[in-house]
Amino acid sequence: MINSKYIDHTILKATATKTDILKICDEAYRYNFKSVCVNPYWVNFAKQILDGTDILVCTVIGFPLGANSSEVKAFEAIKAIADGADEIDMVINIGEAKDHNYEAVYNDIKAVVDASNGVLVKVILETCYLTEEEIMEVCLCAKRANADFVKTSTGFGTAGATVEHVVLMKQTVGDDMQVKASGGVKNINDYNNMISAGATRIGTSNGVTLIKEGEINDSDSSY
């Protein structure tokens, strides 16, 4: 059984057009997803389309490399929220994490959390580039900065979410934070595995496929 409110219906490709954004907003409403996740340029448009619904608008900050300055990320967040963003998914400074400069990682996250002024913040680790120790340390930075979620991936790295990384992230943050699995969640088995591992949000462009597969499985189980 698919919980549609676990899904952030996502379109972050560079070639996304107004027609594409309109389509995912329509799908998000039709299938009752938690949010649409769009690039900052499209936030205001998506917000207008979804006005009067309970579908949230999520956007990405410092995306996809995380290599913007903290000041720029903070400004991005402020602008996105002014445009109507309900949730912020920010990419950490991956290079500083690889250098084990965790104070810089913390300060970068904190800048966005502070700028977001109570709007929910998810922190994207890009786990494919990090060791297990680095993943745990960055999760602790996000927790200390009072972010709401840690998130596995942008979907633009060398790999997406893995069950092992979701388990590790959840074990590290405990009940104080939630975990979002994104990148490579393509079918009902992927979805179920990530939820079982501890994820409470799934970022995917395959949300409609997941719902339809879930309906088929529910139908099969009734016989």
Backbone as CSV, one residue per row, in Angstrom:
resi,resn,N_x,N_y,N_z,CA_x,CA_y,CA_z,C_x,C_y,C_z
1,MET,0.854,-1.201,0.000,0.000,0.000,0.000,0.883,1.241,0.000
2,ILE,0.645,2.125,-0.929,1.406,3.369,-1.046,0.718,4.469,-0.244
3,ASN,1.493,5.148,0.579,1.002,6.374,1.218,1.429,7.536,0.332
4,SER,0.471,8.110,-0.392,0.808,9.150,-1.369,1.421,10.379,-0.712
5,LYS,1.133,10.595,0.570,1.655,11.766,1.267,3.118,11.599,1.677
6,TYR,3.712,10.475,1.343,5.154,10.295,1.523,5.935,10.760,0.297
7,ILE,5.232,11.157,-0.764,5.902,11.393,-2.043,6.007,12.886,-2.366
8,ASP,7.235,13.329,-2.643,7.493,14.635,-3.245,7.619,14.400,-4.754
9,HIS,6.623,14.824,-5.502,6.577,14.596,-6.952,7.530,15.595,-7.611
10,THR,8.558,15.091,-8.247,9.747,15.893,-8.532,10.009,16.067,-10.019
11,ILE,10.349,17.309,-10.394,10.877,17.576,-11.740,11.943,18.662,-11.610
12,LEU,13.190,18.250,-11.758,14.319,19.160,-11.569,15.243,19.215,-12.788
13,LYS,14.838,18.597,-13.878,15.684,18.592,-15.066,15.759,19.987,-15.674
14,ALA,16.889,20.266,-16.307,17.130,21.592,-16.872,16.142,21.948,-17.976
15,THR,15.604,20.944,-18.642,14.748,21.188,-19.800,13.264,21.300,-19.443
16,ALA,12.935,21.294,-18.156,11.530,21.378,-17.746,10.894,22.667,-18.260
17,THR,9.734,22.538,-18.853,9.002,23.678,-19.408,7.775,23.975,-18.546
18,LYS,7.119,25.075,-18.849,5.880,25.431,-18.138,4.851,24.307,-18.275
19,THR,4.792,23.692,-19.434,3.868,22.578,-19.650,4.200,21.407,-18.732
20,ASP,5.499,21.131,-18.561,5.929,20.054,-17.670,5.530,20.347,-16.228
21,ILE,5.726,21.592,-15.791,5.386,21.967,-14.425,3.884,21.847,-14.203
22,LEU,3.132,22.291,-15.183,1.672,22.179,-15.111,1.254,20.715,-14.973
23,LYS,1.917,19.846,-15.706,1.596,18.412,-15.684,1.864,17.803,-14.316
24,ILE,3.024,18.108,-13.715,3.300,17.475,-12.418,2.420,18.059,-11.315
25,CYS,2.032,19.313,-11.457,1.104,19.893,-10.480,-0.252,19.194,-10.580
26,ASP,-0.689,18.957,-11.800,-1.947,18.249,-12.013,-1.874,16.838,-11.447
27,GLU,-0.765,16.154,-11.694,-0.601,14.791,-11.173,-0.545,14.787,-9.650
28,ALA,0.141,15.769,-9.078,0.249,15.849,-7.622,-1.126,16.013,-6.981
29,TYR,-1.967,16.833,-7.617,-3.326,17.026,-7.106,-4.168,15.764,-7.298
30,ARG,-4.043,15.165,-8.468,-4.858,13.989,-8.784,-4.523,12.808,-7.879
31,TYR,-3.230,12.642,-7.577,-2.816,11.485,-6.778,-2.531,11.841,-5.316
32,ASN,-2.791,13.080,-4.940,-2.703,13.510,-3.542,-1.306,13.347,-2.954
33,PHE,-0.291,13.786,-3.709,1.072,13.733,-3.204,1.300,14.801,-2.136
34,LYS,2.373,14.668,-1.398,2.705,15.652,-0.366,3.076,16.987,-0.994
35,SER,3.908,16.937,-2.024,4.386,18.181,-2.632,4.777,17.960,-4.076
36,VAL,4.997,19.074,-4.771,5.780,19.059,-5.997,7.127,19.679,-5.647
37,CYS,8.188,19.140,-6.214,9.533,19.684,-5.984,10.055,20.195,-7.318
38,VAL,10.263,21.517,-7.387,10.642,22.177,-8.639,11.846,23.083,-8.399
39,ASN,12.511,23.437,-9.482,13.597,24.408,-9.372,13.038,25.778,-8.966
40,PRO,13.874,26.629,-8.344,13.376,27.902,-7.800,12.633,28.778,-8.801
41,TYR,13.042,28.766,-10.049,12.382,29.596,-11.056,10.888,29.307,-11.147
42,TRP,10.512,28.048,-10.909,9.133,27.620,-11.123,8.283,27.664,-9.854
43,VAL,8.844,28.097,-8.742,8.105,28.069,-7.470,6.823,28.886,-7.548
44,ASN,6.924,30.120,-7.987,5.754,30.984,-7.999,4.668,30.452,-8.925
45,PHE,5.070,29.931,-10.069,4.106,29.365,-11.022,3.400,28.156,-10.403
46,ALA,4.186,27.250,-9.799,3.602,26.063,-9.175,2.657,26.447,-8.036
47,LYS,3.053,27.458,-7.263,2.223,27.914,-6.151,0.878,28.428,-6.663
48,GLN,0.893,29.160,-7.751,-0.356,29.662,-8.331,-1.246,28.512,-8.800
49,ILE,-0.629,27.516,-9.426,-1.401,26.376,-9.937,-2.038,25.597,-8.788
50,LEU,-1.326,25.453,-7.681,-1.784,24.613,-6.572,-2.527,25.400,-5.499
51,ASP,-2.761,26.670,-5.758,-3.476,27.506,-4.790,-4.842,26.893,-4.464
52,GLY,-5.154,26.829,-3.162,-6.429,26.265,-2.739,-6.400,24.772,-2.513
53,THR,-5.247,24.122,-2.761,-5.086,22.690,-2.483,-4.191,22.528,-1.262
54,ASP,-4.039,21.275,-0.810,-3.114,21.020,0.303,-1.765,20.493,-0.186
55,ILE,-1.522,20.594,-1.496,-0.249,20.144,-2.059,0.794,21.243,-1.844
56,LEU,1.905,20.881,-1.218,2.955,21.846,-0.923,3.856,22.070,-2.131
57,VAL,4.538,23.205,-2.120,5.573,23.476,-3.125,6.928,23.423,-2.440
58,CYS,7.759,22.516,-2.916,9.116,22.326,-2.405,10.091,22.804,-3.472
59,THR,11.227,23.369,-3.039,12.241,23.755,-4.011,13.630,23.415,-3.492
60,VAL,14.617,23.568,-4.362,15.993,23.172,-4.053,16.900,24.396,-3.991
61,ILE,17.867,24.335,-3.098,18.772,25.459,-2.837,20.217,24.978,-2.953
62,GLY,21.073,25.769,-3.628,22.462,25.350,-3.834,22.540,24.099,-4.677
63,PHE,21.631,23.964,-5.592,21.425,22.708,-6.313,22.084,22.742,-7.692
64,PRO,22.704,21.635,-8.136,22.841,20.355,-7.442,24.197,20.131,-6.764
65,LEU,25.124,21.071,-6.872,26.499,20.827,-6.412,26.746,21.211,-4.964
66,GLY,25.951,22.126,-4.421,26.153,22.565,-3.040,27.313,23.512,-2.855
67,ALA,27.897,23.993,-3.946,29.145,24.753,-3.864,28.946,26.264,-3.885
68,ASN,27.716,26.725,-3.751,27.484,28.158,-3.585,27.925,28.598,-2.192
69,SER,28.158,29.881,-2.011,28.451,30.382,-0.670,27.204,30.274,0.199
70,SER,27.411,30.255,1.502,26.283,30.182,2.428,25.370,31.387,2.284
71,GLU,25.970,32.547,2.010,25.170,33.763,1.848,24.233,33.645,0.639
72,VAL,24.734,33.084,-0.434,23.905,32.900,-1.625,22.797,31.885,-1.355
73,LYS,23.125,30.809,-0.673,22.103,29.808,-0.335,21.019,30.424,0.535
74,ALA,21.425,31.213,1.520,20.451,31.862,2.394,19.537,32.785,1.591
75,PHE,20.129,33.553,0.671,19.319,34.446,-0.168,18.357,33.652,-1.045
76,GLU,18.848,32.552,-1.609,17.990,31.683,-2.421,16.777,31.227,-1.624
77,ALA,17.032,30.823,-0.384,15.937,30.345,0.459,14.926,31.455,0.733
78,ILE,15.416,32.620,1.075,14.522,33.761,1.349,13.669,34.087,0.130
79,LYS,14.296,34.124,-1.040,13.578,34.440,-2.275,12.548,33.357,-2.597
80,ALA,12.949,32.102,-2.428,12.038,30.995,-2.732,10.810,31.029,-1.830
81,ILE,11.021,31.321,-0.560,9.904,31.388,0.381,8.996,32.566,0.039
82,ALA,9.587,33.690,-0.333,8.788,34.845,-0.757,7.957,34.507,-1.990
83,ASP,8.479,33.635,-2.843,7.763,33.222,-4.048,6.694,32.171,-3.772
84,GLY,6.706,31.613,-2.552,5.666,30.660,-2.179,6.133,29.283,-1.783
85,ALA,7.436,29.048,-1.673,7.929,27.720,-1.286,7.505,27.379,0.138
86,ASP,7.003,26.156,0.293,6.595,25.648,1.601,7.673,24.800,2.259
87,GLU,8.586,24.279,1.452,9.678,23.449,1.958,10.940,23.745,1.154
88,ILE,12.080,23.635,1.826,13.388,23.946,1.244,14.279,22.705,1.329
89,ASP,14.798,22.264,0.181,15.769,21.164,0.145,17.127,21.738,-0.258
90,MET,18.043,21.817,0.679,19.349,22.440,0.413,20.447,21.400,0.310
91,VAL,21.412,21.666,-0.571,22.574,20.794,-0.728,23.700,21.305,0.162
92,ILE,24.317,20.399,0.916,25.443,20.779,1.771,26.657,21.179,0.926
93,ASN,27.652,21.747,1.599,28.952,21.963,0.964,29.704,20.630,1.012
94,ILE,29.629,19.899,-0.094,30.164,18.536,-0.132,31.685,18.532,0.019
95,GLY,32.340,19.506,-0.583,33.801,19.583,-0.483,34.269,19.747,0.950
96,GLU,33.568,20.596,1.715,33.933,20.774,3.121,33.663,19.505,3.924
97,ALA,32.617,18.777,3.561,32.358,17.496,4.231,33.479,16.503,3.944
98,LYS,33.950,16.472,2.698,35.052,15.570,2.349,36.349,15.972,3.047
99,ASP,36.499,17.276,3.332,37.666,17.755,4.080,37.501,17.592,5.586
100,HIS,36.334,17.099,5.993,35.995,16.920,7.412,35.980,18.247,8.165
101,ASN,35.651,19.297,7.445,35.481,20.607,8.072,34.005,20.736,8.456
102,TYR,33.632,20.025,9.497,32.217,19.917,9.833,31.652,21.205,10.432
103,GLU,32.485,22.054,10.962,31.995,23.342,11.449,31.504,24.190,10.269
104,ALA,32.235,24.118,9.150,31.797,24.830,7.946,30.497,24.234,7.405
105,VAL,30.384,22.916,7.441,29.154,22.250,7.000,27.987,22.689,7.874
106,TYR,28.203,22.689,9.181,27.165,23.130,10.122,26.754,24.573,9.851
107,ASN,27.722,25.463,9.699,27.422,26.884,9.486,26.644,27.103,8.197
108,ASP,26.975,26.328,7.176,26.283,26.415,5.887,24.813,26.014,6.036
109,ILE,24.584,24.909,6.720,23.212,24.456,6.955,22.461,25.465,7.823
110,LYS,23.112,25.925,8.880,22.474,26.853,9.822,22.065,28.150,9.129
111,ALA,22.871,28.599,8.180,22.540,29.824,7.445,21.206,29.680,6.712
112,VAL,20.988,28.525,6.127,19.740,28.289,5.395,18.575,28.074,6.355
113,VAL,18.804,27.321,7.427,17.746,27.110,8.424,17.304,28.455,9.003
114,ASP,18.259,29.295,9.362,17.929,30.607,9.932,17.173,31.469,8.913
115,ALA,17.654,31.465,7.674,17.012,32.271,6.629,15.600,31.778,6.331
116,SER,15.373,30.483,6.530,14.064,29.903,6.229,13.027,30.223,7.299
117,ASN,13.484,30.633,8.465,12.602,31.228,9.489,11.381,30.353,9.800
118,GLY,11.646,29.086,10.062,10.569,28.182,10.451,9.996,27.340,9.333
119,VAL,10.298,27.681,8.080,9.885,26.839,6.955,10.718,25.562,6.986
120,LEU,10.092,24.443,6.710,10.748,23.132,6.825,11.956,23.043,5.894
121,VAL,13.080,22.565,6.442,14.333,22.445,5.684,14.790,20.991,5.667
122,LYS,15.071,20.507,4.457,15.671,19.190,4.277,17.116,19.390,3.805
123,VAL,18.026,18.619,4.358,19.454,18.775,4.068,19.924,17.619,3.197
124,ILE,20.325,17.946,1.961,20.763,16.928,0.998,22.254,16.643,1.183
125,LEU,22.574,15.380,1.472,23.962,15.002,1.734,24.732,14.636,0.470
126,GLU,24.055,14.110,-0.538,24.686,13.472,-1.701,25.573,12.322,-1.218
127,THR,24.910,11.317,-0.675,25.581,10.212,0.027,26.525,9.411,-0.856
128,CYS,26.316,9.429,-2.168,27.190,8.649,-3.052,28.644,9.111,-2.977
129,TYR,28.875,10.341,-2.511,30.235,10.869,-2.427,30.841,10.761,-1.025
130,LEU,30.069,10.276,-0.059,30.508,10.316,1.335,30.741,8.920,1.907
131,THR,31.680,8.832,2.837,31.872,7.598,3.591,30.789,7.501,4.669
132,GLU,30.671,6.345,5.286,29.691,6.193,6.367,29.977,7.163,7.504
133,GLU,31.245,7.332,7.848,31.596,8.269,8.911,31.195,9.693,8.528
134,GLU,31.441,10.074,7.284,31.073,11.422,6.820,29.561,11.615,6.829
135,ILE,28.825,10.586,6.428,27.365,10.657,6.463,26.877,10.914,7.881
136,MET,27.411,10.174,8.829,26.993,10.351,10.224,27.337,11.744,10.736
137,GLU,28.521,12.222,10.421,28.937,13.547,10.903,28.062,14.655,10.306
138,VAL,27.747,14.541,9.010,26.907,15.562,8.378,25.492,15.509,8.953
139,CYS,24.979,14.313,9.203,23.665,14.191,9.845,23.647,14.889,11.194
140,LEU,24.722,14.747,11.952,24.804,15.405,13.258,24.875,16.924,13.099
141,CYS,25.558,17.389,12.047,25.573,18.833,11.762,24.162,19.338,11.476
142,ALA,23.418,18.597,10.665,22.053,18.989,10.317,21.154,18.991,11.550
143,LYS,21.353,18.012,12.401,20.574,17.930,13.640,20.882,19.113,14.548
144,ARG,22.160,19.447,14.680,22.573,20.568,15.536,22.066,21.897,14.987
145,ALA,21.930,21.987,13.662,21.457,23.218,13.031,19.927,23.337,13.044
146,ASN,19.258,22.328,13.616,17.791,22.320,13.734,17.070,22.200,12.394
147,ALA,17.696,21.522,11.439,16.989,21.177,10.209,15.955,20.099,10.524
148,ASP,15.028,19.893,9.603,13.914,18.970,9.844,14.142,17.575,9.279
149,PHE,14.824,17.510,8.150,15.087,16.246,7.460,16.553,16.174,7.072
150,VAL,17.065,14.963,6.952,18.257,14.706,6.148,17.800,13.915,4.926
151,LYS,18.414,14.216,3.801,17.987,13.655,2.515,19.193,13.050,1.824
152,THR,18.999,11.937,1.163,20.133,11.192,0.613,20.830,11.898,-0.544
153,SER,20.048,12.358,-1.533,20.656,12.624,-2.837,19.943,13.718,-3.615
154,THR,20.666,14.265,-4.588,20.061,15.216,-5.526,19.400,14.511,-6.704
155,GLY,19.864,13.300,-6.996,19.459,12.630,-8.229,20.386,12.952,-9.388
156,PHE,21.383,13.834,-9.124,22.332,14.233,-10.162,23.746,13.728,-9.874
157,GLY,23.920,13.000,-8.780,25.225,12.444,-8.440,25.458,11.120,-9.151
158,THR,26.465,10.390,-8.699,26.808,9.119,-9.344,25.875,7.985,-8.938
159,ALA,25.106,8.188,-7.865,24.131,7.193,-7.428,23.103,7.886,-6.549
160,GLY,21.953,7.224,-6.396,20.900,7.778,-5.566,20.834,7.113,-4.210
161,ALA,19.622,7.044,-3.666,19.414,6.498,-2.318,19.713,5.000,-2.280
162,THR,20.256,4.563,-1.164,20.396,3.137,-0.885,19.762,2.847,0.461
163,VAL,19.299,1.634,0.626,18.707,1.218,1.903,19.713,1.382,3.033
164,GLU,20.963,0.992,2.757,21.990,1.059,3.801,22.203,2.480,4.292
165,HIS,22.212,3.430,3.384,22.415,4.824,3.775,21.201,5.381,4.522
166,VAL,20.006,5.004,4.093,18.805,5.459,4.801,18.798,4.928,6.233
167,VAL,19.132,3.664,6.397,19.210,3.078,7.744,20.227,3.826,8.594
168,LEU,21.401,4.074,8.035,22.462,4.770,8.772,22.028,6.184,9.159
169,MET,21.411,6.878,8.246,20.968,8.244,8.523,19.913,8.270,9.618
170,LYS,18.961,7.345,9.552,17.906,7.302,10.555,18.466,6.944,11.924
171,GLN,19.382,6.001,11.952,20.013,5.628,13.222,20.758,6.817,13.827
172,THR,21.354,7.633,12.979,22.153,8.769,13.454,21.283,9.898,13.992
173,VAL,20.206,10.227,13.296,19.382,11.369,13.730,18.300,10.980,14.718
174,GLY,17.963,9.696,14.777,16.939,9.247,15.715,15.570,9.830,15.406
175,ASP,14.792,10.027,16.463,13.429,10.522,16.291,13.351,12.040,16.180
176,ASP,14.484,12.722,16.313,14.484,14.186,16.261,14.353,14.726,14.843
177,MET,14.677,13.905,13.857,14.610,14.324,12.456,14.007,13.202,11.621
178,GLN,13.612,13.554,10.407,13.110,12.566,9.462,14.115,12.393,8.324
179,VAL,13.901,11.357,7.535,14.805,11.025,6.434,14.020,11.000,5.127
180,LYS,14.572,11.666,4.117,14.008,11.618,2.768,14.947,10.839,1.864
181,ALA,14.397,9.845,1.179,15.162,9.064,0.202,14.834,9.583,-1.188
182,SER,15.862,9.911,-1.943,15.636,10.424,-3.302,16.723,9.923,-4.230
183,GLY,16.362,9.829,-5.495,17.306,9.346,-6.499,17.207,7.843,-6.646
184,GLY,16.661,7.385,-7.748,16.637,5.954,-8.042,15.463,5.189,-7.465
185,VAL,14.473,5.884,-6.899,13.274,5.194,-6.402,12.300,5.101,-7.571
186,LYS,12.308,3.942,-8.219,11.621,3.823,-9.511,10.405,2.913,-9.503
187,ASN,10.300,2.052,-8.483,9.192,1.102,-8.478,8.729,0.839,-7.052
188,ILE,7.690,0.022,-6.931,7.065,-0.230,-5.636,8.024,-0.914,-4.661
189,ASN,8.899,-1.764,-5.181,9.870,-2.428,-4.307,10.862,-1.420,-3.730
190,ASP,11.342,-0.505,-4.578,12.243,0.552,-4.091,11.552,1.361,-2.998
191,TYR,10.311,1.748,-3.253,9.537,2.542,-2.292,9.422,1.797,-0.962
192,ASN,8.974,0.557,-1.010,8.784,-0.222,0.221,10.084,-0.408,0.991
193,ASN,11.167,-0.627,0.255,12.465,-0.814,0.912,12.909,0.455,1.636
194,MET,12.701,1.615,1.017,13.113,2.874,1.637,12.257,3.205,2.863
195,ILE,10.956,2.949,2.770,10.082,3.186,3.919,10.444,2.246,5.062
196,SER,10.687,0.982,4.750,11.069,0.012,5.778,12.388,0.388,6.442
197,ALA,13.260,1.049,5.674,14.565,1.452,6.199,14.475,2.673,7.114
198,GLY,13.342,3.386,7.059,13.173,4.524,7.951,12.838,5.838,7.273
199,ALA,12.737,5.856,5.946,12.379,7.092,5.242,10.900,7.406,5.454
200,THR,10.592,8.688,5.620,9.199,9.121,5.711,8.835,10.072,4.571
201,ARG,9.762,10.258,3.672,9.489,11.042,2.462,10.316,10.435,1.331
202,ILE,9.719,10.380,0.153,10.366,9.846,-1.041,10.363,10.927,-2.113
203,GLY,11.539,11.283,-2.605,11.647,12.214,-3.721,11.804,11.434,-5.006
204,THR,10.858,11.591,-5.915,10.905,10.793,-7.136,10.117,11.461,-8.257
205,SER,10.554,11.217,-9.474,9.786,11.637,-10.647,8.877,10.508,-11.117
206,ASN,8.883,9.410,-10.363,8.104,8.220,-10.735,6.899,7.999,-9.821
207,GLY,6.405,9.077,-9.222,5.316,8.946,-8.266,4.070,8.303,-8.838
208,VAL,3.709,8.675,-10.056,2.504,8.106,-10.659,2.676,6.605,-10.870
209,THR,3.851,6.197,-11.324,4.138,4.770,-11.498,4.019,4.029,-10.169
210,LEU,4.536,4.608,-9.102,4.463,3.974,-7.782,3.009,3.772,-7.363
211,ILE,2.192,4.805,-7.537,0.784,4.705,-7.158,0.086,3.604,-7.953
212,LYS,0.333,3.564,-9.259,-0.334,2.567,-10.104,0.134,1.152,-9.764
213,GLU,1.433,0.998,-9.485,1.936,-0.321,-9.075,1.333,-0.722,-7.735
214,GLY,1.191,0.251,-6.841,0.596,-0.027,-5.544,-0.841,-0.480,-5.670
215,GLU,-1.590,0.133,-6.587,-2.988,-0.251,-6.815,-3.078,-1.669,-7.360
216,ILE,-2.156,-2.012,-8.254,-2.131,-3.369,-8.809,-1.841,-4.373,-7.717
217,ASN,-0.856,-4.082,-6.868,-0.501,-5.001,-5.780,-1.648,-5.165,-4.794
218,ASP,-2.336,-4.062,-4.477,-3.469,-4.136,-3.564,-4.578,-5.018,-4.164
219,SER,-4.784,-4.886,-5.475,-5.800,-5.680,-6.141,-5.432,-7.163,-6.110
220,ASP,-4.139,-7.451,-6.359,-3.678,-8.845,-6.346,-3.838,-9.473,-4.984
221,SER,-3.606,-8.684,-3.919,-3.620,-9.251,-2.578,-5.021,-9.572,-2.092
222,SER,-6.041,-9.119,-2.847,-7.415,-9.370,-2.406,-7.930,-10.731,-2.830
223,TYR,-7.153,-11.452,-3.637,-7.601,-12.760,-4.125,-7.045,-13.870,-3.250
